[in-house]
mmCIF file of C-alpha atoms and ligand atoms in Angstrom:
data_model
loop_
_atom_site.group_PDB
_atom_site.id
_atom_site.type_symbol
_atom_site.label_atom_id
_atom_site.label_comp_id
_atom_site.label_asym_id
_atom_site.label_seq_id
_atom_site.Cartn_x
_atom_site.Cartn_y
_atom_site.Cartn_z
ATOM 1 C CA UNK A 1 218.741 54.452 14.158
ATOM 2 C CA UNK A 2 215.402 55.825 12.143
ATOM 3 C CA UNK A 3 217.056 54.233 8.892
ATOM 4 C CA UNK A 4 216.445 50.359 10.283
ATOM 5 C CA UNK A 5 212.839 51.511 9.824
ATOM 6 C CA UNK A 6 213.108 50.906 6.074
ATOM 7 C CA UNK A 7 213.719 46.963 6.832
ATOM 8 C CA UNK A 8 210.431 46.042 8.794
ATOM 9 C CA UNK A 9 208.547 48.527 7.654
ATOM 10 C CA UNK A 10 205.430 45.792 7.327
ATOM 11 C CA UNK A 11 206.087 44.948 10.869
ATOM 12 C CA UNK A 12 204.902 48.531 12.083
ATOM 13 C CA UNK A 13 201.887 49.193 13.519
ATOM 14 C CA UNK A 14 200.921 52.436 11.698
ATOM 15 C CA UNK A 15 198.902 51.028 8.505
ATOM 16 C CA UNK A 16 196.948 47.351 8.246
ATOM 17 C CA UNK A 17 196.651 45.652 4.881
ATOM 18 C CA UNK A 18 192.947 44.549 4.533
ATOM 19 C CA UNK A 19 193.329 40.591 4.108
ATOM 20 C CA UNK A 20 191.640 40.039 7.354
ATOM 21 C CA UNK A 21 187.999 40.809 8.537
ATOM 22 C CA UNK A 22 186.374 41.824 11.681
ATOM 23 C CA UNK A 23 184.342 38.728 11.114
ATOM 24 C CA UNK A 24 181.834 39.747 14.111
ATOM 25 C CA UNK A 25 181.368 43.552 12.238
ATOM 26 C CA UNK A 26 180.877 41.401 9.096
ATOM 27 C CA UNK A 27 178.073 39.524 10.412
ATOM 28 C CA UNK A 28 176.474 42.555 12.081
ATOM 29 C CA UNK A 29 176.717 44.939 9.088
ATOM 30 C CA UNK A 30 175.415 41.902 6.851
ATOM 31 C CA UNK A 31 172.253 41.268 9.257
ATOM 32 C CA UNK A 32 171.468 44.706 8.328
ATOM 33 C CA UNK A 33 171.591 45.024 4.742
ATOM 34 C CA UNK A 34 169.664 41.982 4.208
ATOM 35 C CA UNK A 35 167.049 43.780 5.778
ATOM 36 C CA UNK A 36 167.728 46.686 3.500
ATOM 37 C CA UNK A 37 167.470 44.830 0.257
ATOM 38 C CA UNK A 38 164.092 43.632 1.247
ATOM 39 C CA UNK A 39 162.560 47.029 1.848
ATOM 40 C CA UNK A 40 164.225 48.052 -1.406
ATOM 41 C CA UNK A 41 161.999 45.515 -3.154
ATOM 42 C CA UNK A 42 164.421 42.952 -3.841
ATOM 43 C CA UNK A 43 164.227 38.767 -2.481
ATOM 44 C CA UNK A 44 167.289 38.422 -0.473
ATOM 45 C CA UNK A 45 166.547 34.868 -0.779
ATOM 46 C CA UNK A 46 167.389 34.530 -4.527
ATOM 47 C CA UNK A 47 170.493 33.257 -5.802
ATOM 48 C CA UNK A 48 171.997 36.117 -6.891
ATOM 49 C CA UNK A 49 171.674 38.198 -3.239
ATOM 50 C CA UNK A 50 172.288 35.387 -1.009
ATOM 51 C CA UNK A 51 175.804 36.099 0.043
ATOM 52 C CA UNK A 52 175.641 40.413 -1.293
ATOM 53 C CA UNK A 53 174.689 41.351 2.505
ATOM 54 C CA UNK A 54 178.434 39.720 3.275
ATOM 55 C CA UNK A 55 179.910 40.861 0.126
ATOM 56 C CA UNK A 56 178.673 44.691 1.115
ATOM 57 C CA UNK A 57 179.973 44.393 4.584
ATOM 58 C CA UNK A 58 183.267 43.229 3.411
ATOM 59 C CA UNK A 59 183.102 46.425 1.381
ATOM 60 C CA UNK A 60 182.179 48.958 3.478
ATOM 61 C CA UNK A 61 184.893 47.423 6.118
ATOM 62 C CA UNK A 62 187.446 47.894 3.412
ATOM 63 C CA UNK A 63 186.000 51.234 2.286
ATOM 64 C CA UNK A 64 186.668 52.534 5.761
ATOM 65 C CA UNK A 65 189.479 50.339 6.782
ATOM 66 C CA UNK A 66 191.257 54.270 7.650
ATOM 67 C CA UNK A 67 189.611 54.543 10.642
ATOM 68 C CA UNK A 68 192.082 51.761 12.327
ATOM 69 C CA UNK A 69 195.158 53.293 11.162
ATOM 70 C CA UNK A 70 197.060 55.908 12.805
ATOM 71 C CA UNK A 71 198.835 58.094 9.641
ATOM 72 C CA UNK A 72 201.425 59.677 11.855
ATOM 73 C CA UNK A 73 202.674 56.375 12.883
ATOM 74 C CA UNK A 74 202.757 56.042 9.083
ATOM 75 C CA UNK A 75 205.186 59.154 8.279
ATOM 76 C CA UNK A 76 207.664 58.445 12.003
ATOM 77 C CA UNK A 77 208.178 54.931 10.812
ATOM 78 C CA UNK A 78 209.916 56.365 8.183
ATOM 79 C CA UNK A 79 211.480 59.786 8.939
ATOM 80 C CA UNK A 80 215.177 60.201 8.090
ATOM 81 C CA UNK A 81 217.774 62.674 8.877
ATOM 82 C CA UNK A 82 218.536 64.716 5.756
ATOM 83 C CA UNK A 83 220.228 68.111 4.704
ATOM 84 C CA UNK A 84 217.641 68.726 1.789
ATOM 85 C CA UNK A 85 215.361 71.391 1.556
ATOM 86 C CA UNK A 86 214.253 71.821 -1.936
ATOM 87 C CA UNK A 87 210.717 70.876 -1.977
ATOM 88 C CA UNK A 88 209.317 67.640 -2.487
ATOM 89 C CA UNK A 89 206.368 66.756 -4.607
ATOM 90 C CA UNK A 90 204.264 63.723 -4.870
ATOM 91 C CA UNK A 91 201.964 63.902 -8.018
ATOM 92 C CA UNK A 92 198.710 62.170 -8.987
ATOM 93 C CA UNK A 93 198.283 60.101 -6.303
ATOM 94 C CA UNK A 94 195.107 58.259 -6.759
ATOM 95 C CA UNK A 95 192.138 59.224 -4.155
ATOM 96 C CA UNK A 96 189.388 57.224 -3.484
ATOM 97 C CA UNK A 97 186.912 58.161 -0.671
ATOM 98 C CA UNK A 98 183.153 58.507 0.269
ATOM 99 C CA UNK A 99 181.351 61.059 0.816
ATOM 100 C CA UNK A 100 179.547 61.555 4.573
ATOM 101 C CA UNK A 101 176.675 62.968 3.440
ATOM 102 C CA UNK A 102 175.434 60.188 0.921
ATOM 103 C CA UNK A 103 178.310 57.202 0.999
ATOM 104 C CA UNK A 104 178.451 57.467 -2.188
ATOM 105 C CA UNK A 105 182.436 57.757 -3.714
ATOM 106 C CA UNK A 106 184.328 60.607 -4.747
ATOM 107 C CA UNK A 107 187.621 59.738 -6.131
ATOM 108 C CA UNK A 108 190.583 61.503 -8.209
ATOM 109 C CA UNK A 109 193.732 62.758 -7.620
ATOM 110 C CA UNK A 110 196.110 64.028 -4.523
ATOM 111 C CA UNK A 111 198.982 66.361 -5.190
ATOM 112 C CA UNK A 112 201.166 67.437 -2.293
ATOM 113 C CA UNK A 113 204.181 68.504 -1.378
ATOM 114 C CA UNK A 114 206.847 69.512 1.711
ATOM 115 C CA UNK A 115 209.647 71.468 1.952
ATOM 116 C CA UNK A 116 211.751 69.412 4.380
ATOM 117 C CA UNK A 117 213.789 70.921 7.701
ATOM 118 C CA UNK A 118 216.087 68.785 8.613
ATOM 119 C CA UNK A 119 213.935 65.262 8.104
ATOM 120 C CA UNK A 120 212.537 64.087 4.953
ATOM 121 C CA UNK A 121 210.196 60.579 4.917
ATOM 122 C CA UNK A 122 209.773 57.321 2.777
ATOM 123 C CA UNK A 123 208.231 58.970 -0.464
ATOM 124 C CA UNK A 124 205.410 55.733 -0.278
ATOM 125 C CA UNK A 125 204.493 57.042 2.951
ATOM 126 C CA UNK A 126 202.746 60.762 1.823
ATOM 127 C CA UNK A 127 199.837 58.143 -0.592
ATOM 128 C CA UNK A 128 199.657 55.584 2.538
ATOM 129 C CA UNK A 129 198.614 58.720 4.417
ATOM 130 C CA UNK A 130 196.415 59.825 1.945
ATOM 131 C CA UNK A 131 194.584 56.661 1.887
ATOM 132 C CA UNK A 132 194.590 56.672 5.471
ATOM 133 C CA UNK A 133 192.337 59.371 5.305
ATOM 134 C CA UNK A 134 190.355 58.787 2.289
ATOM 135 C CA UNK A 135 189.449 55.513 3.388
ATOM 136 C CA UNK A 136 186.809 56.692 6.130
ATOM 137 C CA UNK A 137 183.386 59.022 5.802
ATOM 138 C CA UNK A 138 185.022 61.940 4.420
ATOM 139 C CA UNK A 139 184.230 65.283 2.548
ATOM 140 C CA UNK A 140 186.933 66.500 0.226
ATOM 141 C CA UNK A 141 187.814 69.619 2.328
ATOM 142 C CA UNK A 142 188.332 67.922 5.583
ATOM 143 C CA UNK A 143 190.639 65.125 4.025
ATOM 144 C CA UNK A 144 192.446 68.394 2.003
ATOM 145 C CA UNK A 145 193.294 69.928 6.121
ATOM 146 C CA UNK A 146 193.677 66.780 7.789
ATOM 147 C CA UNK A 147 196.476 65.424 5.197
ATOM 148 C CA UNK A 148 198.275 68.819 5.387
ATOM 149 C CA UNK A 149 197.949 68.526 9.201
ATOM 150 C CA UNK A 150 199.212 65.425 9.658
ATOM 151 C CA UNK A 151 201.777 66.202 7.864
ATOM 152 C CA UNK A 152 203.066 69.388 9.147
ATOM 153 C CA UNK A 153 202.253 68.587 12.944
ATOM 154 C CA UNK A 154 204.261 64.832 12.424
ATOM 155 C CA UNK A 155 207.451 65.778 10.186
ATOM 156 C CA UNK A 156 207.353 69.664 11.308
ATOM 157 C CA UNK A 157 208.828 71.032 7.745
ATOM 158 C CA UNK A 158 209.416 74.174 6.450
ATOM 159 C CA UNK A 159 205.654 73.700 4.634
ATOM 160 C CA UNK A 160 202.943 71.671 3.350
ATOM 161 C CA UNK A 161 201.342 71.792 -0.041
ATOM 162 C CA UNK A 162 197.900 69.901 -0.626
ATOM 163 C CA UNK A 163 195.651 69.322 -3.963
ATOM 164 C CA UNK A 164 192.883 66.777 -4.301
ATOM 165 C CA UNK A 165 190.643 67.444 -7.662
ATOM 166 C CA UNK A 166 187.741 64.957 -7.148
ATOM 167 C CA UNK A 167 184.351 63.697 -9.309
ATOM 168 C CA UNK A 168 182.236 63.087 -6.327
ATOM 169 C CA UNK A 169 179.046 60.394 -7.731
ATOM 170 C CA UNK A 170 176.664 62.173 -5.436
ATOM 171 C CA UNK A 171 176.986 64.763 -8.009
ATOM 172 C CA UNK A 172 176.584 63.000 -11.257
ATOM 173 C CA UNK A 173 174.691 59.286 -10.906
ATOM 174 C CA UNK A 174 172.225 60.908 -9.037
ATOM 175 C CA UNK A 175 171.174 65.007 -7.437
ATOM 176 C CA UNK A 176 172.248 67.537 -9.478
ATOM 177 C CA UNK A 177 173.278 65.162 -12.135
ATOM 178 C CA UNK A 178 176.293 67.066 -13.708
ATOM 179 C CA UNK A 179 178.834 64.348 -15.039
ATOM 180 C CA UNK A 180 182.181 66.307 -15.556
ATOM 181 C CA UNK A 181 182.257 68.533 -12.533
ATOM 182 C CA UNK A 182 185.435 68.487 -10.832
ATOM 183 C CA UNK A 183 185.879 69.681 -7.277
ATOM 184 C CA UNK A 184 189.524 71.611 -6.386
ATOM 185 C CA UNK A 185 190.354 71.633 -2.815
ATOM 186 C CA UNK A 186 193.967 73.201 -1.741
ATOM 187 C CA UNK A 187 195.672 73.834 2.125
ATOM 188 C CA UNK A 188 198.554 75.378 2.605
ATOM 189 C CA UNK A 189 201.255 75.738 5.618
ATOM 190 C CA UNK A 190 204.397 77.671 6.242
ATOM 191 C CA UNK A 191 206.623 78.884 2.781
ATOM 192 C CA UNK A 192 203.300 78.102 0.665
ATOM 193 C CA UNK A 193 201.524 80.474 2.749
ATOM 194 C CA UNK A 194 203.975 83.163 3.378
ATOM 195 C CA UNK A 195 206.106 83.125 -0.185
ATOM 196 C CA UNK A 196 204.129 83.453 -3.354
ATOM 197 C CA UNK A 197 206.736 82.138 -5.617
ATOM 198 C CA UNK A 198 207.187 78.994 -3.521
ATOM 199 C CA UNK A 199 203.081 78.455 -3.825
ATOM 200 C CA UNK A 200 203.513 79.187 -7.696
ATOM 201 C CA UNK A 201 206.424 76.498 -7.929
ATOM 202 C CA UNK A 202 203.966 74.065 -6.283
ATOM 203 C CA UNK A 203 201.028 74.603 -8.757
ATOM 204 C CA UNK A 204 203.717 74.771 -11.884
ATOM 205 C CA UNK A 205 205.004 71.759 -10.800
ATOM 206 C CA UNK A 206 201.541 69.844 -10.346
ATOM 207 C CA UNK A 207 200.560 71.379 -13.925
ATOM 208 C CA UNK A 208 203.426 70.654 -15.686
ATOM 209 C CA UNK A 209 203.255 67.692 -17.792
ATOM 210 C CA UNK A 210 207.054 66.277 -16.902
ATOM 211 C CA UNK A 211 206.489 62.378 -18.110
HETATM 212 N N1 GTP B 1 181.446 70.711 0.703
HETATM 213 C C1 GTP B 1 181.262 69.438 0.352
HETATM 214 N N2 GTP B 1 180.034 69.033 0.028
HETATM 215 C C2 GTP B 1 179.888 67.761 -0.345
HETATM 216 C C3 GTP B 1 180.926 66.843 -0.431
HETATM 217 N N3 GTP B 1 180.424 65.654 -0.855
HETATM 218 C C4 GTP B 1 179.101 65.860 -1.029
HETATM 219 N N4 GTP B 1 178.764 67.137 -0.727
HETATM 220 C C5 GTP B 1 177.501 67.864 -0.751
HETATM 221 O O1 GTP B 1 176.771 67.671 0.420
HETATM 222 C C6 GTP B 1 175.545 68.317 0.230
HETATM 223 C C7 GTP B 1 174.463 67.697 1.059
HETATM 224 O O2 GTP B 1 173.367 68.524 0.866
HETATM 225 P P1 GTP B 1 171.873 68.191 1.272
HETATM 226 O O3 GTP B 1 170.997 69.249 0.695
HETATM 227 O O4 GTP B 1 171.810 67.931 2.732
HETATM 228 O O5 GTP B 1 171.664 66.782 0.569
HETATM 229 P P2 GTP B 1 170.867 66.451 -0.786
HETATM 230 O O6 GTP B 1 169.439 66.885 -0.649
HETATM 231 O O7 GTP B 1 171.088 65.010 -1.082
HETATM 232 O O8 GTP B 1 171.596 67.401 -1.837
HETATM 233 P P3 GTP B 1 171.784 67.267 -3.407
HETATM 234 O O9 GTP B 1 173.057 66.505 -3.650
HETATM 235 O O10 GTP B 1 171.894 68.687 -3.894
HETATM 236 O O11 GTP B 1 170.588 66.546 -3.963
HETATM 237 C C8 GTP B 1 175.300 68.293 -1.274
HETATM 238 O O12 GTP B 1 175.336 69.623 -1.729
HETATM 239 C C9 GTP B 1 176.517 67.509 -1.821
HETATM 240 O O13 GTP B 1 176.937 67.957 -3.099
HETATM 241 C C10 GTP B 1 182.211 67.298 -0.090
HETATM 242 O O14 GTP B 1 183.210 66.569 -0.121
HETATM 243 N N5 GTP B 1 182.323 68.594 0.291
HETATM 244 ZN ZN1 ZN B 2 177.553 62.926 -1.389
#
């Protein structure tokens, strides 16, 4: 009965919304970036800073609130039986991550797609995996594979399409300083590997101004 899914699908335990907080993490995190705003030269006594060491915790928790969700439980909560095996393609989903090296965001845009095999999923599933992803310590390439993997290896179709185009801040507010570099990172599985027109489709389709 996969199709009773739809009607709790905020009673599953694949994805958490954020309107709770680790309040012990909080505190712990906070402890330590009071200490950090005093060797940056700023009074964490004034006004202004009292409660930021809280505020930044809260942040951070949120940033990387993917770490405590499990994206394949995402996708089989909603996984139907279905004879349709055109592809499927989810457009400019909004990405917003942080990069490992320098937690400092990178955020843009996720294009994927699947060609289904006998099961297609709850289209607002592909972005809840996406953000499952993007929100931890990430760089672009890894969160490129591990959406693709997820999911070929969860809803086994006849192929996966990933895009993420990304600014990444560590680039522009700061290092090498250029502002309007944009970062392409692609992975491919099954038909967008092995047929060329099938891959060309995908990138049309992603290209192609449709609104
Ligand atoms: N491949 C990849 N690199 C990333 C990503 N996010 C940030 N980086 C890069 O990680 C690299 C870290 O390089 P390091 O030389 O160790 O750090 P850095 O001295 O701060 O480097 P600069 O940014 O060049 O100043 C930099 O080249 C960043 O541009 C990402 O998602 N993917
Ligand atoms: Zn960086």
């Amino acid at each position: 009965m996969e199709n009773d899914k739809y009607n709790h699908e905020e009673e599953t335990v694949g994805y958490q919304k954020i309107d709770r907080y680790d309040d012990e993490k909080i505190a712990s995190v906070a402890v330590h970036y009071k200490d950090i705003l005093g060797k940056l030269g700023e009074n964490p006594e004034r006004e202004g800073l009292l409660k930021t060491p809280e505020r930044v915790a809260k942040a951070l928790q949120y940033l990387t609130h993917g770490y405590d969700i499990q994206p394949q439980e995402i996708l089989r909560s909603a996984m139907f039986k279905e004879d349709y095996s055109q592809m499927v393609v989810v457009k400019d989903i909004e990405v917003y991550s942080m990069c490992e090296h320098h937690m400092l965001p990178f955020f843009g845009k996720a294009h994927i797609a699947y060609i289904p095999n006998g099961h297609i999923v709850g289209l607002s599933k592909i972005p809840r995996v996406v953000d499952a992803f993007a929100r931890r310590l990430q760089v672009q390439e890894r969160l490129t594979n591990e959406i693709r993997d997820c999911i070929q290896e969860t809803l086994h179709p006849a192929g996966v399409a990933v895009v993420i185009e990304c600014k990444h801040l560590c680039m522009s507010m700061r290092g090498v300083q250029k502002q309007n570099s944009v970062t392409t990172t692609s992975a491919f599985t099954g038909e967008f590997i092995s047929n060329d027109k099938t891959r060309a489709e995908f990138l049309r389709l992603i290209t192609a101004d449709l609104h």
